[in-house]
Short mmCIF file of C-alpha atoms in Angstrom, two decimals:
data_model
loop_
_atom_site.label_atom_id
_atom_site.label_comp_id
_atom_site.label_asym_id
_atom_site.label_seq_id
_atom_site.Cartn_x
_atom_site.Cartn_y
_atom_site.Cartn_z
CA GLY A 1 8.63 15.11 -5.07
CA LEU A 2 6.38 16.39 -7.80
CA SER A 3 3.15 18.21 -7.13
CA LEU A 4 -0.07 16.48 -8.17
CA GLU A 5 -0.41 18.88 -11.10
CA GLU A 6 3.16 18.21 -12.30
CA THR A 7 2.69 14.47 -11.90
CA SER A 8 -0.60 14.53 -13.85
CA ARG A 9 1.03 16.52 -16.64
CA LYS A 10 4.16 14.35 -16.79
CA TYR A 11 2.39 11.00 -16.30
CA PRO A 12 -1.17 11.37 -17.63
CA LEU A 13 -3.66 8.64 -16.78
CA THR A 14 -5.13 6.52 -19.53
CA ASP A 15 -8.87 6.13 -19.98
CA PHE A 16 -8.66 2.73 -18.33
CA LEU A 17 -5.96 1.17 -16.18
CA GLY A 18 -6.62 -2.47 -15.37
CA PRO A 19 -5.31 -4.21 -12.26
CA PHE A 20 -2.63 -6.02 -14.28
CA ASP A 21 -1.42 -3.00 -16.28
CA PRO A 22 1.85 -1.38 -15.19
CA LEU A 23 1.27 1.53 -12.81
CA VAL A 24 3.44 3.84 -14.95
CA VAL A 25 1.64 3.29 -18.25
CA ASN A 26 3.72 5.59 -20.46
CA ALA A 27 6.86 3.70 -19.38
CA ASN A 28 5.09 0.36 -20.09
CA THR A 29 7.22 -1.23 -17.41
CA GLY A 30 7.08 -1.72 -13.71
CA GLU A 31 4.71 -3.56 -11.50
CA SER A 32 0.95 -3.56 -11.71
CA GLY A 33 -1.38 -2.74 -8.84
CA TRP A 34 -1.84 -6.44 -8.15
CA SER A 35 1.91 -7.03 -8.28
CA LEU A 36 2.48 -4.22 -5.77
CA HIS A 37 -0.24 -5.69 -3.55
CA ALA A 38 1.36 -9.16 -3.73
CA SER A 39 4.82 -7.74 -2.89
CA ALA A 40 3.42 -5.94 0.15
CA ILE A 41 1.64 -9.08 1.34
CA ARG A 42 4.87 -11.10 1.05
CA ALA A 43 6.74 -8.44 3.04
CA LEU A 44 4.01 -8.43 5.69
CA GLU A 45 4.19 -12.22 5.86
CA ARG A 46 7.97 -12.07 6.47
CA VAL A 47 7.44 -9.68 9.39
CA ILE A 48 4.71 -11.87 10.91
CA ARG A 49 6.84 -15.01 10.59
CA ARG A 50 9.57 -13.37 12.67
CA GLY A 51 7.37 -14.01 15.68
CA SER A 52 6.34 -11.85 18.61
CA GLY A 53 8.08 -8.52 18.95
CA SER A 54 8.00 -4.89 17.96
CA TYR A 55 9.02 -4.02 14.41
CA LEU A 56 9.41 -0.75 12.57
CA VAL A 57 8.45 -1.00 8.91
CA VAL A 58 9.30 2.00 6.72
CA SER A 59 8.06 2.19 3.15
CA HIS A 60 6.38 4.43 0.61
CA GLY A 61 2.66 5.06 0.75
CA ASN A 62 1.56 2.63 -1.97
CA ALA A 63 3.26 -0.34 -0.29
CA LEU A 64 1.95 0.62 3.15
CA ASN A 65 -1.54 1.01 1.70
CA ALA A 66 -1.33 -2.43 0.13
CA ALA A 67 -0.20 -3.99 3.42
CA LEU A 68 -3.00 -2.25 5.32
CA ARG A 69 -5.56 -3.38 2.75
CA CYS A 70 -4.36 -6.93 3.38
CA VAL A 71 -4.77 -6.42 7.13
CA VAL A 72 -8.39 -5.28 6.74
CA GLY A 73 -9.23 -7.79 4.00
CA ALA A 74 -9.73 -5.30 1.17
CA GLN A 75 -8.77 -5.90 -2.45
CA PRO A 76 -6.35 -3.66 -4.34
CA PRO A 77 -7.99 -0.59 -5.86
CA VAL A 78 -8.70 -0.46 -9.56
CA ARG A 79 -8.52 2.96 -11.21
CA GLY A 80 -8.65 4.75 -7.87
CA GLN A 81 -11.73 2.89 -6.64
CA GLY A 82 -11.48 1.11 -3.30
CA LEU A 83 -10.09 1.55 0.17
CA GLY A 84 -7.05 3.73 0.76
CA PHE A 85 -5.18 5.25 3.68
CA SER A 86 -3.88 8.83 3.43
CA LEU A 87 -0.69 8.72 5.48
CA GLY A 88 1.25 11.69 4.13
CA ASP A 89 5.01 12.07 4.33
CA THR A 90 5.32 11.52 8.07
CA GLY A 91 2.26 9.39 8.66
CA PHE A 92 2.33 6.09 10.46
CA VAL A 93 0.20 3.22 11.67
CA ARG A 94 0.72 1.23 14.83
CA ALA A 95 -0.84 -2.21 14.54
CA ARG A 96 -0.86 -5.42 16.54
CA CYS A 97 -1.23 -8.91 15.16
CA LYS A 98 -2.19 -12.08 17.00
CA SER A 99 -1.10 -14.46 14.26
CA ASP A 100 -2.44 -17.54 16.05
CA ARG A 101 -5.93 -16.03 15.59
CA ASP A 102 -5.31 -13.92 12.47
CA GLN A 103 -6.54 -11.01 14.57
CA TRP A 104 -5.37 -7.48 13.85
CA THR A 105 -5.80 -4.33 15.90
CA ILE A 106 -5.08 -0.89 14.47
CA ALA A 107 -3.87 0.78 17.67
CA GLU A 108 -3.01 4.15 16.13
CA LEU A 109 -3.22 5.83 12.74
CA ARG A 110 -1.59 9.24 12.28
CA PRO A 111 -2.02 10.78 8.84
CA GLY A 112 1.14 12.91 8.88
CA GLU A 113 1.57 15.95 6.67
#
């Protein structure tokens, strides 16, 4: 991947990025922050509807962050403001859901590298 400096140089941020603007502004395509959040919630819903069991979900950090924000009841961030989880390349979260009570437990959170 690109370093933060390379990414900032190649994909500079605009003065304002609204929640419905595409995340890659200079490409003017792609999903917005809210669209990413909605996609992650739909994926989380599909896992929950599978019923009781143990599931391994592998994804990139933005999607995992969106799913975790859903779990804790937080809204998507706007312009970097809001709740986020720094998982790193090998980070993971172990969570339990009692869907009959809509009760979540974060059993383990390892930030990775």
